[in-house]
N, CA, C and O of each residue as an XYZ file, in Angstrom:
736
protein
N    -173.970    -94.054    105.130
C    -174.286    -93.806    103.879
C    -175.838    -93.418    103.401
O    -176.145    -94.201    102.502
N    -177.096    -92.342    103.729
C    -177.892    -92.586    103.886
C    -178.468    -92.778    102.318
O    -177.613    -92.907    101.441
N    -179.848    -92.802    101.944
C    -180.488    -93.682    101.307
C    -181.847    -92.404    100.683
O    -182.158    -91.304    101.141
N    -182.167    -92.871     99.963
C    -183.757    -91.563     99.273
C    -184.230    -93.047     98.543
O    -183.598    -93.874     97.886
N    -185.630    -92.965     98.980
C    -186.887    -93.839     98.897
C    -187.615    -93.031     97.483
O    -188.431    -92.110     97.473
N    -187.279    -93.417     96.881
C    -188.380    -92.673     95.081
C    -189.574    -94.054     94.946
O    -189.478    -95.269     94.779
N    -190.575    -93.174     95.106
C    -191.534    -94.603     93.480
C    -191.676    -94.641     92.443
O    -192.296    -93.792     91.803
N    -191.130    -95.662     91.971
C    -191.720    -96.072     91.106
C    -191.738    -96.573     90.357
O    -190.922    -97.299     89.790
N    -193.660    -96.001     90.018
C    -194.495    -97.878     88.952
C    -194.792    -97.755     89.859
O    -195.214    -96.733     90.402
N    -194.554    -99.436     90.521
C    -195.656    -99.933     91.469
C    -194.236   -100.343     92.764
O    -194.293   -100.033     93.954
N    -193.317   -100.931     92.230
C    -192.139   -101.599     92.803
C    -190.888   -100.160     93.079
O    -190.489    -99.341     92.251
N    -190.488   -100.317     94.745
C    -190.369    -98.396     94.909
C    -188.867    -98.914     94.876
O    -188.494   -100.078     95.016
N    -187.997    -97.646     94.634
C    -186.645    -97.110     93.724
C    -185.588    -97.129     95.242
O    -186.122    -96.893     96.326
N    -184.111    -97.425     95.159
C    -183.635    -96.676     96.849
C    -182.042    -96.312     95.763
O    -181.201    -96.979     95.160
N    -182.305    -95.022     95.988
C    -180.953    -93.820     95.261
C    -180.084    -94.161     96.713
O    -180.642    -94.369     97.790
N    -178.611    -94.170     96.501
C    -177.728    -93.078     97.397
C    -177.632    -91.801     97.508
O    -178.567    -91.142     97.055
N    -176.652    -91.195     98.045
C    -177.051    -89.383     98.194
C    -174.570    -89.580     97.030
O    -173.786    -88.664     96.783
N    -174.437    -90.872     96.810
C    -172.704    -91.379     96.409
C    -173.612    -91.116     94.269
O    -172.986    -90.788     93.261
N    -175.082    -91.422     94.376
C    -175.709    -91.745     93.149
C    -175.872    -90.967     92.759
O    -175.354    -90.922     91.644
N    -176.591    -89.766     93.129
C    -176.925    -88.723     93.010
C    -175.708    -87.683     92.718
O    -175.734    -86.936     91.740
N    -174.427    -87.705     93.840
C    -173.196    -86.739     92.893
C    -172.437    -87.298     91.783
O    -172.033    -86.591     90.860
N    -172.227    -88.591     91.854
C    -172.187    -89.609     90.438
C    -172.772    -89.032     88.666
O    -172.245    -89.071     87.554
N    -174.417    -88.410     89.320
C    -175.051    -88.239     88.667
C    -174.857    -87.144     87.959
O    -174.952    -87.055     86.735
N    -174.444    -85.860     89.108
C    -174.860    -84.850     88.902
C    -173.617    -84.421     88.306
O    -173.563    -83.435     87.570
N    -172.113    -85.489     88.750
C    -170.850    -85.319     87.781
C    -170.550    -84.859     86.005
O    -170.116    -83.906     85.357
N    -171.288    -86.686     85.719
C    -171.354    -86.564     84.895
C    -172.424    -85.845     83.763
O    -172.336    -86.195     82.586
N    -173.726    -84.535     84.296
C    -174.440    -84.209     83.896
C    -173.293    -83.463     83.475
O    -172.977    -83.453     82.286
N    -172.355    -82.566     84.718
C    -171.161    -81.757     84.679
C    -170.029    -81.879     83.450
O    -169.130    -81.093     83.153
N    -170.314    -82.843     82.996
C    -168.732    -83.703     82.476
C    -169.508    -83.313     81.296
O    -168.732    -82.777     80.505
N    -171.121    -83.359     80.670
C    -171.283    -83.506     79.431
C    -171.585    -81.996     79.170
O    -171.109    -81.528     78.136
N    -172.117    -81.401     79.758
C    -172.177    -80.381     79.861
C    -170.984    -79.031     79.440
O    -171.172    -77.979     78.828
N    -169.784    -79.591     80.045
C    -168.743    -79.153     79.328
C    -168.125    -78.925     77.999
O    -167.372    -78.075     77.523
N    -168.759    -80.071     77.546
C    -168.279    -80.810     76.656
C    -168.985    -80.737     76.068
O    -169.060    -81.667     75.265
N    -170.087    -79.603     75.955
C    -171.124    -79.250     75.004
C    -170.098    -77.542     74.723
O    -169.814    -76.844     75.697
N    -169.753    -77.204     73.520
C    -169.456    -75.455     73.575
C    -170.062    -74.515     72.951
O    -171.008    -74.796     72.215
N    -169.639    -73.215     73.119
C    -170.906    -72.658     73.283
C    -170.848    -72.135     72.062
O    -169.804    -72.425     71.478
N    -172.038    -71.066     71.100
C    -171.866    -71.107     69.814
C    -171.167    -70.387     69.537
O    -170.307    -70.689     68.709
N    -171.223    -68.826     70.220
C    -169.974    -67.865     70.221
C    -168.290    -69.406     70.623
O    -167.356    -69.171     69.856
N    -168.072    -70.313     71.319
C    -166.666    -70.587     71.250
C    -166.347    -71.508     69.882
O    -165.281    -71.291     69.307
N    -167.222    -72.498     69.372
C    -167.425    -72.899     68.337
C    -166.957    -71.796     67.033
O    -165.995    -71.660     66.277
N    -168.112    -71.209     67.263
C    -167.532    -70.205     65.770
C    -166.459    -69.367     65.942
O    -166.322    -68.431     65.155
N    -165.384    -69.602     67.160
C    -164.434    -68.560     67.538
C    -163.018    -69.733     66.837
O    -162.193    -69.470     65.961
N    -163.178    -70.862     67.542
C    -162.706    -72.023     66.976
C    -162.489    -71.670     65.204
O    -161.712    -70.751     64.944
N    -162.839    -72.043     64.600
C    -164.178    -71.671     63.502
C    -162.634    -70.550     62.456
O    -161.688    -70.995     61.808
N    -162.935    -69.444     62.669
C    -162.280    -68.594     63.003
C    -160.838    -68.848     63.099
O    -160.353    -68.107     62.244
N    -159.633    -69.665     63.827
C    -159.035    -69.570     64.227
C    -158.011    -70.448     63.414
O    -156.788    -70.393     63.287
N    -159.076    -71.356     62.869
C    -158.583    -72.429     61.439
C    -158.933    -71.889     60.345
O    -158.635    -72.415     59.273
N    -159.536    -70.895     60.408
C    -160.180    -70.194     58.264
C    -158.638    -69.185     58.633
O    -158.082    -68.861     57.583
N    -157.946    -68.697     59.851
C    -156.966    -67.703     59.778
C    -155.812    -68.451     59.607
O    -154.898    -67.672     59.335
N    -155.308    -69.957     59.649
C    -154.391    -70.689     60.035
C    -154.066    -71.253     58.302
O    -153.005    -71.342     57.685
N    -156.302    -71.739     57.669
C    -155.555    -72.316     56.150
C    -154.952    -69.884     55.227
O    -154.455    -69.356     54.233
N    -155.427    -69.595     56.306
C    -155.051    -68.341     55.082
C    -153.436    -67.798     55.365
O    -152.742    -66.902     54.883
N    -153.231    -68.897     56.468
C    -151.578    -68.263     57.051
C    -150.775    -69.402     55.573
O    -150.050    -68.990     54.667
N    -151.368    -71.222     55.871
C    -150.249    -71.848     55.124
C    -150.709    -71.090     53.399
O    -150.045    -70.597     52.486
N    -151.600    -71.246     53.539
C    -152.215    -70.615     52.318
C    -151.350    -69.381     51.535
O    -151.292    -69.309     50.307
N    -150.847    -68.655     52.231
C    -150.095    -66.906     52.484
C    -148.573    -67.879     52.456
O    -147.552    -67.229     52.231
N    -148.432    -69.255     52.657
C    -146.542    -69.212     52.997
C    -146.304    -70.155     51.831
O    -145.177    -70.518     51.494
N    -147.644    -70.603     51.119
C    -147.452    -71.637     49.634
C    -147.279    -70.852     48.588
O    -146.700    -71.183     47.553
N    -147.695    -69.955     48.783
C    -147.527    -68.271     47.423
C    -146.220    -67.796     47.914
O    -145.313    -67.634     47.097
N    -146.096    -67.639     48.734
C    -144.857    -66.683     49.125
C    -143.285    -67.871     48.778
O    -142.327    -67.695     48.025
N    -143.544    -68.750     49.483
C    -142.697    -69.828     48.377
C    -142.494    -70.312     47.273
O    -141.459    -70.842     46.868
N    -144.346    -70.010     46.252
C    -143.458    -70.251     44.818
C    -143.705    -68.889     44.616
O    -144.872    -68.726     44.260
N    -143.143    -67.962     44.690
C    -143.091    -66.845     44.649
C    -141.707    -66.938     44.280
O    -141.177    -67.000     43.171
N    -140.998    -66.933     46.011
C    -139.805    -67.398     45.668
C    -139.307    -67.876     44.908
O    -138.710    -67.092     44.171
N    -139.196    -69.196     44.581
C    -138.785    -70.199     43.410
C    -138.996    -68.718     42.417
O    -138.604    -67.745     43.062
N    -139.529    -68.327     40.990
C    -139.915    -67.800     40.481
C    -138.777    -66.569     40.171
O    -137.950    -66.490     39.262
N    -139.088    -65.596     41.354
C    -138.290    -64.730     41.273
C    -136.208    -64.862     40.869
O    -135.374    -64.211     40.240
N    -136.250    -66.058     41.671
C    -135.205    -66.679     41.967
C    -135.188    -66.912     39.932
O    -134.915    -66.089     39.059
N    -135.576    -68.278     39.834
C    -136.510    -68.208     37.969
C    -135.730    -66.886     36.347
O    -135.260    -66.960     35.211
N    -136.157    -65.707     37.581
C    -135.890    -64.644     36.495
C    -134.732    -64.194     37.017
O    -134.419    -63.431     36.103
N    -134.058    -64.120     37.630
C    -132.557    -63.721     38.029
C    -132.074    -64.140     37.157
O    -131.615    -63.538     36.186
N    -132.123    -66.007     37.515
C    -131.281    -66.694     36.682
C    -130.544    -66.753     35.350
O    -129.408    -67.015     34.953
N    -132.247    -66.224     34.621
C    -132.876    -66.404     33.301
C    -132.459    -64.872     32.621
O    -132.328    -64.723     31.406
N    -132.351    -64.226     33.206
C    -132.158    -62.759     33.247
C    -130.266    -62.813     33.008
O    -129.620    -62.572     31.988
N    -129.945    -63.090     33.938
C    -128.034    -63.566     34.138
C    -128.089    -63.995     32.910
O    -127.428    -63.464     32.018
N    -128.710    -64.788     32.754
C    -127.992    -66.381     31.250
C    -128.154    -65.358     30.024
O    -127.351    -65.364     29.091
N    -129.102    -64.593     30.080
C    -129.482    -63.238     28.915
C    -128.437    -62.948     29.071
O    -127.833    -63.330     28.068
N    -127.421    -62.230     30.087
C    -126.691    -60.863     30.164
C    -125.816    -61.203     29.399
O    -125.575    -60.743     28.283
N    -125.005    -62.487     30.270
C    -124.205    -63.465     29.186
C    -123.811    -63.576     27.725
O    -122.731    -63.735     27.156
N    -125.313    -63.410     27.239
C    -126.189    -64.278     25.465
C    -125.199    -62.315     24.894
O    -124.500    -62.027     23.922
N    -125.782    -61.318     26.345
C    -125.699    -60.446     25.448
C    -123.731    -59.966     25.719
O    -123.375    -59.055     24.971
N    -122.864    -60.398     26.461
C    -121.972    -59.913     26.837
C    -121.128    -60.510     25.374
O    -120.221    -60.020     24.702
N    -122.036    -62.004     25.250
C    -120.871    -62.277     23.852
C    -121.499    -61.725     22.346
O    -120.960    -61.831     21.244
N    -122.539    -61.234     22.608
C    -123.180    -60.545     21.234
C    -122.078    -59.121     21.297
O    -121.393    -58.964     20.286
N    -121.932    -58.295     22.222
C    -120.677    -57.360     22.526
C    -118.865    -57.613     21.952
O    -117.813    -57.007     21.750
N    -119.533    -59.033     21.901
C    -118.038    -59.490     21.349
C    -117.833    -59.382     19.620
O    -116.728    -59.504     19.094
N    -118.865    -59.178     18.998
C    -118.978    -59.679     17.803
C    -118.657    -58.126     17.188
O    -119.557    -57.291     17.282
N    -117.372    -57.752     16.562
C    -117.708    -56.292     15.536
C    -117.432    -56.631     14.212
O    -116.927    -55.701     13.583
N    -117.641    -57.912     13.435
C    -118.008    -57.628     12.345
C    -119.678    -58.739     12.327
O    -119.516    -59.870     12.786
N    -120.987    -58.423     11.874
C    -121.550    -58.931     11.397
C    -122.018    -60.654     11.232
O    -122.934    -61.368     11.639
N    -120.991    -60.782     10.523
C    -120.532    -62.454      9.745
C    -119.730    -63.034     11.164
O    -119.392    -64.169     10.826
N    -119.323    -62.851     12.388
C    -118.967    -63.417     12.940
C    -119.208    -64.218     13.371
O    -120.244    -63.881     13.945
N    -118.976    -65.634     13.694
C    -120.770    -66.377     14.858
C    -119.821    -66.182     16.633
O    -119.266    -65.098     16.811
N    -119.750    -66.977     17.480
C    -119.980    -67.512     18.508
C    -120.308    -68.691     19.387
O    -121.393    -69.271     19.332
N    -119.703    -68.895     19.889
C    -120.481    -70.122     20.999
C    -121.325    -69.844     22.226
O    -121.226    -68.932     23.048
N    -121.856    -70.471     22.179
C    -122.306    -69.907     23.879
C    -121.598    -70.557     25.228
O    -120.784    -71.420     25.560
N    -122.186    -69.876     25.595
C    -121.281    -70.716     26.736
C    -121.866    -71.460     27.321
O    -123.074    -71.684     27.241
N    -120.417    -72.377     28.580
C    -121.590    -73.876     28.528
C    -122.983    -73.844     30.009
O    -123.922    -74.590     30.287
N    -122.363    -72.431     30.688
C    -122.946    -72.574     31.152
C    -124.589    -71.895     31.261
O    -125.312    -72.138     32.228
N    -125.013    -71.031     30.117
C    -125.859    -70.882     29.295
C    -126.829    -71.966     28.552
O    -128.058    -72.024     28.542
N    -125.859    -72.803     27.935
C    -126.569    -74.046     27.458
C    -127.028    -75.399     28.397
O    -127.800    -76.304     28.080
N    -126.333    -75.220     29.561
C    -126.762    -76.119     30.895
C    -128.065    -75.228     31.023
O    -129.034    -75.901     30.673
N    -128.353    -74.195     31.331
C    -128.823    -73.324     31.783
C    -130.863    -74.099     31.227
O    -131.861    -74.618     31.726
N    -130.108    -73.459     29.480
C    -130.919    -73.870     28.021
C    -131.313    -75.449     28.281
O    -132.404    -75.754     27.800
N    -130.911    -76.049     28.670
C    -131.195    -77.125     29.041
C    -132.400    -77.620     29.626
O    -133.506    -78.077     29.339
N    -131.228    -77.131     31.139
C    -132.569    -77.837     32.340
C    -133.407    -76.863     32.766
O    -133.962    -76.779     33.862
N    -133.492    -75.806     31.421
C    -135.202    -74.918     31.253
C    -136.167    -76.130     30.853
O    -136.968    -76.760     31.544
N    -135.883    -76.221     29.753
C    -136.452    -76.475     28.282
C    -136.531    -75.486     27.440
O    -137.139    -75.618     26.378
N    -135.942    -74.375     27.782
C    -136.082    -73.557     26.960
C    -135.283    -73.587     25.347
O    -134.079    -73.609     25.094
N    -136.761    -73.575     24.184
C    -135.955    -73.331     23.339
C    -136.251    -72.276     22.132
O    -137.129    -71.440     21.921
N    -135.056    -72.736     21.424
C    -134.974    -71.185     20.282
C    -135.449    -71.622     18.762
O    -134.641    -72.189     18.025
N    -136.732    -71.347     18.343
C    -137.265    -72.215     17.241
C    -135.997    -71.655     16.075
O    -135.640    -72.477     15.231
N    -135.540    -70.662     16.069
C    -135.121    -70.207     14.643
C    -133.756    -70.875     14.652
O    -133.524    -71.563     13.658
N    -132.617    -70.794     15.767
C    -131.513    -71.666     15.835
C    -131.429    -73.675     15.883
O    -131.728    -74.185     16.963
N    -131.233    -74.144     15.304
C    -131.069    -75.855     15.489
C    -129.655    -76.259     15.850
O    -129.275    -77.415     15.665
N    -129.012    -75.491     16.272
C    -127.910    -76.487     17.061
C    -127.090    -75.173     18.435
O    -126.219    -74.320     18.603
N    -127.942    -75.735     18.916
C    -127.114    -74.615     19.313
C    -126.015    -74.542     20.207
O    -125.762    -73.488     20.790
N    -125.392    -75.488     20.353
C    -123.909    -76.094     20.965
C    -122.875    -75.668     19.869
O    -121.705    -76.015     20.036
N    -123.363    -74.633     18.288
C    -122.768    -74.837     17.325
C    -121.763    -73.644     17.117
O    -121.309    -73.585     18.260
N    -121.301    -72.938     16.616
C    -121.149    -71.759     15.499
C    -122.975    -70.853     15.580
O    -124.103    -71.098     15.152
N    -122.131    -69.478     16.604
C    -124.035    -68.738     16.548
C    -123.617    -67.949     15.634
O    -122.438    -67.611     15.536
N    -124.622    -67.538     14.797
C    -124.305    -65.939     14.239
C    -125.270    -64.673     15.289
O    -126.206    -64.738     16.086
N    -124.468    -63.678     14.769
C    -125.090    -62.343     15.059
C    -126.784    -62.324     15.852
O    -127.176    -62.117     17.000
N    -127.583    -62.720     14.301
C    -129.008    -62.774     14.558
C    -129.541    -64.629     15.659
O    -130.411    -64.975     16.459
N    -128.617    -65.105     15.124
C    -129.081    -66.324     16.183
C    -128.737    -65.987     17.767
O    -129.443    -66.425     18.676
N    -127.340    -64.994     18.041
C    -127.459    -65.265     19.580
C    -128.741    -64.035     20.132
O    -129.344    -64.033     21.205
N    -128.835    -63.284     19.243
C    -130.198    -62.283     19.851
C    -130.995    -62.973     19.844
O    -131.635    -62.800     20.882
N    -131.582    -64.050     19.026
C    -132.607    -65.175     19.136
C    -131.941    -65.781     21.239
O    -132.698    -65.434     22.145
N    -131.438    -66.090     21.390
C    -131.244    -66.628     22.636
C    -131.300    -65.274     22.989
O    -131.901    -64.653     22.112
N    -131.150    -64.988     23.356
C    -131.076    -63.845     24.254
C    -132.863    -63.569     24.781
O    -133.612    -63.755     25.740
N    -132.843    -62.994     23.363
C    -134.843    -63.152     23.483
C    -136.046    -63.889     23.920
O    -137.225    -63.570     24.070
N    -135.120    -65.379     24.132
C    -135.129    -66.772     24.233
C    -135.596    -66.141     25.986
O    -136.673    -65.623     26.278
N    -134.641    -66.345     26.750
C    -133.887    -66.229     27.975
C    -135.147    -64.723     28.394
O    -136.038    -64.768     29.243
N    -134.860    -63.725     27.630
C    -135.593    -62.614     28.460
C    -137.076    -62.913     28.234
O    -137.771    -62.154     28.909
N    -137.585    -63.539     27.700
C    -138.971    -64.135     27.570
C    -139.314    -64.711     29.095
O    -140.184    -64.307     29.866
N    -138.075    -66.094     29.331
C    -138.564    -67.115     30.058
C    -138.692    -66.023     31.024
O    -139.841    -66.038     31.466
N    -137.598    -64.545     31.831
C    -137.475    -64.212     33.083
C    -138.819    -63.267     32.257
O    -139.668    -62.753     32.986
N    -138.848    -63.220     31.840
C    -140.240    -61.684     31.448
C    -141.393    -62.791     32.458
O    -141.934    -62.552     33.538
N    -141.449    -63.829     31.721
C    -142.938    -65.091     31.950
C    -143.019    -65.299     34.173
O    -143.880    -65.082     35.025
N    -141.559    -65.820     34.178
C    -141.507    -65.289     35.788
C    -142.161    -64.205     36.270
O    -143.191    -64.147     36.941
N    -141.614    -63.547     35.949
C    -141.030    -62.519     36.547
C    -142.897    -62.179     36.934
O    -143.347    -61.780     38.008
N    -143.726    -62.522     35.574
C    -145.053    -62.118     35.493
C    -145.598    -62.712     36.399
O    -146.651    -62.169     36.732
N    -145.327    -63.669     36.996
C    -146.213    -64.823     37.870
C    -146.570    -64.465     39.137
O    -147.583    -64.847     39.722
N    -145.406    -63.444     39.717
C    -144.510    -62.857     40.522
C    -145.858    -61.553     40.918
O    -146.743    -61.289     41.733
N    -145.181    -61.052     39.638
C    -147.158    -60.245     39.426
C    -148.275    -60.173     40.784
O    -148.671    -59.642     41.821
N    -148.382    -61.371     39.587
C    -149.775    -62.005     40.016
C    -150.067    -62.730     41.453
O    -151.132    -62.955     42.026
N    -149.224    -62.903     41.677
C    -149.305    -63.826     42.937
C    -148.907    -62.827     44.298
O    -149.149    -63.100     45.473
N    -148.146    -61.446     43.712
C    -148.475    -60.651     44.354
C    -150.148    -59.447     45.394
O    -150.537    -58.817     46.377
N    -150.470    -60.132     43.650
C    -151.753    -59.685     44.334
C    -152.964    -61.091     45.110
O    -153.795    -61.142     46.017
N    -152.370    -62.057     44.048
C    -153.053    -62.961     45.536
C    -152.612    -62.879     47.015
O    -153.457    -62.815     47.908
N    -150.939    -62.882     47.338
C    -150.886    -62.131     48.194
C    -152.076    -61.718     48.850
O    -153.003    -62.209     49.494
N    -151.529    -60.200     48.268
C    -152.265    -59.397     48.819
C    -154.067    -59.858     49.548
O    -154.502    -59.905     50.699
N    -154.735    -60.141     48.075
C    -156.186    -61.014     48.302
C    -155.981    -61.818     49.452
O    -156.702    -61.263     50.281
N    -155.359    -62.931     50.102
C    -154.928    -63.535     51.446
C    -155.173    -63.086     51.902
O    -156.327    -63.174     52.321
N    -153.920    -61.681     52.475
C    -153.991    -61.293     53.505
C    -154.703    -60.501     54.122
O    -154.765    -60.232     55.321
N    -155.495    -59.960     52.846
C    -156.851    -59.809     53.406
C    -158.047    -60.331     53.829
O    -158.805    -59.693     54.559
N    -158.279    -61.441     53.432
C    -159.252    -62.034     53.828
C    -158.997    -62.802     55.391
O    -159.893    -63.161     56.155
N    -157.377    -62.944     55.629
C    -156.600    -63.458     56.970
C    -157.306    -62.207     57.725
O    -158.383    -62.392     58.293
N    -156.654    -60.861     57.726
C    -157.932    -59.575     58.211
C    -159.110    -59.660     58.619
O    -159.626    -59.305     59.679
N    -159.572    -60.224     57.591
C    -161.342    -60.713     57.843
C    -161.843    -61.014     59.075
O    -162.854    -60.758     59.729
N    -160.375    -61.915     59.252
C    -161.058    -63.380     59.952
C    -160.440    -62.898     61.184
O    -160.488    -63.109     62.396
N    -159.956    -62.302     60.503
C    -158.959    -62.199     62.514
C    -160.224    -60.789     63.088
O    -160.777    -60.696     64.184
N    -160.356    -59.785     61.766
C    -161.610    -59.094     62.535
C    -162.820    -60.322     63.150
O    -162.864    -60.765     64.298
N    -163.392    -60.545     62.427
C    -164.478    -61.428     62.905
C    -163.860    -62.266     64.376
O    -164.310    -61.906     65.464
N    -163.239    -62.932     64.336
C    -163.145    -63.665     65.311
C    -163.282    -62.765     66.978
O    -163.810    -63.083     68.044
N    -162.603    -61.679     66.569
C    -162.294    -59.889     67.615
C    -163.555    -60.294     68.187
O    -163.980    -60.585     69.306
N    -164.351    -60.138     66.070
C    -165.894    -59.134     67.645
C    -166.490    -61.121     67.912
O    -167.021    -61.163     69.022
N    -166.507    -62.077     67.463
C    -166.849    -62.932     68.429
C    -166.734    -63.185     70.181
O    -167.426    -63.730     71.041
N    -165.107    -62.256     70.111
C    -164.515    -63.277     71.730
C    -165.657    -61.452     72.791
O    -166.328    -61.490     73.822
N    -165.327    -60.185     71.825
C    -166.474    -59.395     72.571
C    -167.965    -59.766     73.068
O    -168.542    -59.716     74.154
N    -168.296    -60.138     71.834
C    -169.645    -61.175     72.045
C    -169.944    -61.637     72.613
O    -171.108    -61.708     73.009
N    -168.275    -62.655     73.220
C    -168.707    -63.645     74.094
C    -168.037    -63.817     75.341
O    -167.809    -64.861     75.952
N    -167.553    -61.785     75.833
C    -167.024    -60.753     76.993
C    -168.686    -60.817     77.330
O    -169.305    -61.346     78.254
N    -169.204    -59.874     75.913
C    -170.623    -59.337     76.975
C    -171.595    -60.000     76.848
O    -172.616    -59.313     76.827
N    -171.824    -61.514     76.710
C    -172.181    -61.761     76.809
C    -172.431    -62.832     78.315
O    -173.491    -63.136     78.862
N    -171.216    -63.158     78.622
C    -170.991    -62.947     80.019
C    -170.841    -62.086     80.813
O    -170.843    -62.594     81.934
N    -170.691    -60.892     80.857
C    -170.799    -59.647     81.627
C    -171.947    -59.744     81.869
O    -172.178    -59.644     83.074
N    -173.343    -59.994     80.857
C    -174.798    -59.761     81.528
C    -174.855    -61.010     81.518
O    -176.026    -60.910     81.151
N    -174.644    -62.543     81.593
C    -174.900    -63.677     82.913
C    -174.345    -62.966     84.203
O    -175.077    -62.069     84.621
N    -173.641    -63.107     84.633
C    -172.758    -62.431     85.785
C    -174.022    -61.400     86.333
O    -174.723    -61.526     87.337
N    -174.033    -60.533     85.476
C    -174.960    -59.111     86.302
C    -176.110    -59.260     86.988
O    -176.655    -58.282     87.499
N    -176.550    -60.938     85.088
C    -178.158    -61.172     86.069
C    -178.625    -61.999     87.462
O    -179.632    -62.238     88.129
N    -176.895    -62.319     87.416
C    -177.007    -63.572     88.461
C    -176.441    -63.561     89.874
O    -176.279    -64.515     90.635
N    -176.071    -61.752     90.130
C    -176.608    -61.061     90.861
C    -177.323    -60.445     91.848
O    -177.387    -59.217     91.890
């Protein structure tokens, strides 16, 4: 092992070549841990893209649920319409099908003008129930339409993040190319 003598103040210090190599290795590792600004920016854009992806997936799940609610409510309104079609005399009364009653209860849909939904209902009462179901379906459908606009915004933001990440990668490539040319 060779040694290098160096004057450090009053007392001489002795450093071996193995210690110099170890110090160089430590400095190299420190440099490797320090990311470039462009690298950090690209990593940030990747995180932003992941965020927009997660937000879009969550919004899509909400939209799917509301579409199902809208379809189910419209299906129940159609069943009430079928009951209404069976009334020939305006004074006749009919009962709601059990699945319609269950749906109304499960979703908290109330009809203000009808006191007892489980009893015999007049044509006007059945029309009010049908209107309440159609209104419930319409609100769910409106939510889906508003969510589609939000999804478009999320997709635009995602595309902007992709464009920015691509620009950063191009800048990084140009920078690396310039450094390589300067070394030659």
